[in-house]
Amino acid sequence: MRFEIPSPDFSLRYTLECGQAFRWRRTGVWYKGFLSNIPVKVTQLAGRLIVETIDPRLTEERVRRYFALDVDLDPILASIDVDAQIHEAIGRFRGLRILRQDGWECLASFILSSFNNIARIQGMIERLCEAFGTSAGFNGYRGFIFPRPEAIAHAPESRLRELGLGFRAPYLKATARQVADGRVALDMLQRSDYAATRAALLACDGVGEKVADCVALFGFEKYAAFPIDLWMVRAMRYYFRRRRLTPRRMHDFAASHFGRYAGYAQQYLYHYVRTARSAARAPQPANQPGGRLLTA
DNA sequence: CGCCAGGTGCTGA
DNA sequence: TCAGCACATGGC
């Protein structure tokens, strides 16, 4: 099965490589991963998104929804394009969209993300899937579906630690149990507002403000969510100059400065500061106008 | 080989 | 409310 979907104002690369999702792997022009728990290969060619799978349950509607191709990006970017820094970030990464990921997978993944780096987060998640997920695949691409909360809830903590989850193992297990029990009703959150979603997620073990905002944004379409991690603090120095940076102040600022799509601004800024940093590390002729804004 | 990473929970002022 | 601290691990 093959879908070819017109994808104007969309960058598959920026969208999959900006750090919002952890399971996509690129080989050549193809990205391999899971979409609605169905293994797929995805690429973008001449303004079209191309998706291949052998599972007939996948629909074009599902694909469009996951990649947010139904979202009118231009007015969103126009609404957050309010200063020089975000303007530069938008200019560089236009086409980056906030995915609509599975809420549970997103929650579990970002619990593992705390005090961690992306490369290792990816490895941890992959081992978690191998250990507790069911196998699925086609044409040389085989992988493991992200495990259901029940599978993790019933696993011994020692087993989770063997996967290298470290101190996050008990957090993940406890949250998996809360979700499996129904104490945390994730299916309600799609229809809840940002504040209610955030509050519900904060009740989970291992979920603080940052993780709650990531899950609200990437898993539950709460575009006002503004996750503040170390990189975002760096980006926010541009706005705060000498003023003291606290999470509360940064949230308030983001809400009033960027508005109801602050989450989009966050993702563009996040990708912008991270790539600027790695570019600065790489040995290359220093004629890049990009990093200038960050040193302020 | 030290440093760092999409933070959180706990403690004591 | 808020600063200070421990927490496991491996990529770079």
PDB file of N, CA and C in Angstrom, chain A residues 16 22 27 36 96 110 120 139 196 204 245 252 282 284:
ATOM      1  N   LEU A  16      10.593  15.351  11.773  1.00  0.00           N
ATOM      2  CA  LEU A  16      10.999  14.088  12.413  1.00  0.00           C
ATOM      3  C   LEU A  16      12.336  14.190  13.135  1.00  0.00           C
ATOM      4  N   PHE A  22      10.805  10.023  19.083  1.00  0.00           N
ATOM      5  CA  PHE A  22      12.084   9.348  19.331  1.00  0.00           C
ATOM      6  C   PHE A  22      12.303   8.073  18.518  1.00  0.00           C
ATOM      7  N   THR A  27      17.172   6.012   6.857  1.00  0.00           N
ATOM      8  CA  THR A  27      18.170   5.299   6.054  1.00  0.00           C
ATOM      9  C   THR A  27      18.018   5.811   4.635  1.00  0.00           C
ATOM     10  N   SER A  36       0.297   4.989  14.135  1.00  0.00           N
ATOM     11  CA  SER A  36      -0.848   4.258  14.685  1.00  0.00           C
ATOM     12  C   SER A  36      -0.496   2.787  14.889  1.00  0.00           C
ATOM     13  N   LEU A  96       8.347  22.747   9.715  1.00  0.00           N
ATOM     14  CA  LEU A  96       8.318  21.909  10.927  1.00  0.00           C
ATOM     15  C   LEU A  96       6.907  21.963  11.519  1.00  0.00           C
ATOM     16  N   PHE A 110       8.572  10.621  27.415  1.00  0.00           N
ATOM     17  CA  PHE A 110       9.117  11.827  28.028  1.00  0.00           C
ATOM     18  C   PHE A 110       9.406  11.650  29.517  1.00  0.00           C
ATOM     19  N   ARG A 120      20.464   8.613  23.913  1.00  0.00           N
ATOM     20  CA  ARG A 120      20.237   7.537  24.874  1.00  0.00           C
ATOM     21  C   ARG A 120      18.753   7.286  25.093  1.00  0.00           C
ATOM     22  N   ASN A 139       8.882  -6.335   4.503  1.00  0.00           N
ATOM     23  CA  ASN A 139       9.959  -6.031   3.548  1.00  0.00           C
ATOM     24  C   ASN A 139      11.268  -5.590   4.185  1.00  0.00           C
ATOM     25  N   ALA A 196      -6.401  21.652  32.369  1.00  0.00           N
ATOM     26  CA  ALA A 196      -6.861  20.372  32.912  1.00  0.00           C
ATOM     27  C   ALA A 196      -5.926  19.241  32.489  1.00  0.00           C
ATOM     28  N   CYS A 204       0.981  12.217  37.476  1.00  0.00           N
ATOM     29  CA  CYS A 204       1.735  10.994  37.185  1.00  0.00           C
ATOM     30  C   CYS A 204       3.114  11.043  37.820  1.00  0.00           C
ATOM     31  N   LEU A 245      15.627  34.382  35.538  1.00  0.00           N
ATOM     32  CA  LEU A 245      14.836  33.388  34.813  1.00  0.00           C
ATOM     33  C   LEU A 245      14.251  32.371  35.776  1.00  0.00           C
ATOM     34  N   ASP A 252       4.857  32.592  31.784  1.00  0.00           N
ATOM     35  CA  ASP A 252       4.006  33.779  31.643  1.00  0.00           C
ATOM     36  C   ASP A 252       4.430  34.595  30.435  1.00  0.00           C
ATOM     37  N   ALA A 282      31.060  22.341  15.641  1.00  0.00           N
ATOM     38  CA  ALA A 282      31.704  21.775  14.462  1.00  0.00           C
ATOM     39  C   ALA A 282      32.740  22.744  13.902  1.00  0.00           C
ATOM     40  N   GLN A 284      34.260  24.723  11.352  1.00  0.00           N
ATOM     41  CA  GLN A 284      33.924  25.219  10.016  1.00  0.00           C
ATOM     42  C   GLN A 284      34.110  26.731   9.968  1.00  0.00           C
TER      43      GLN A 284
END
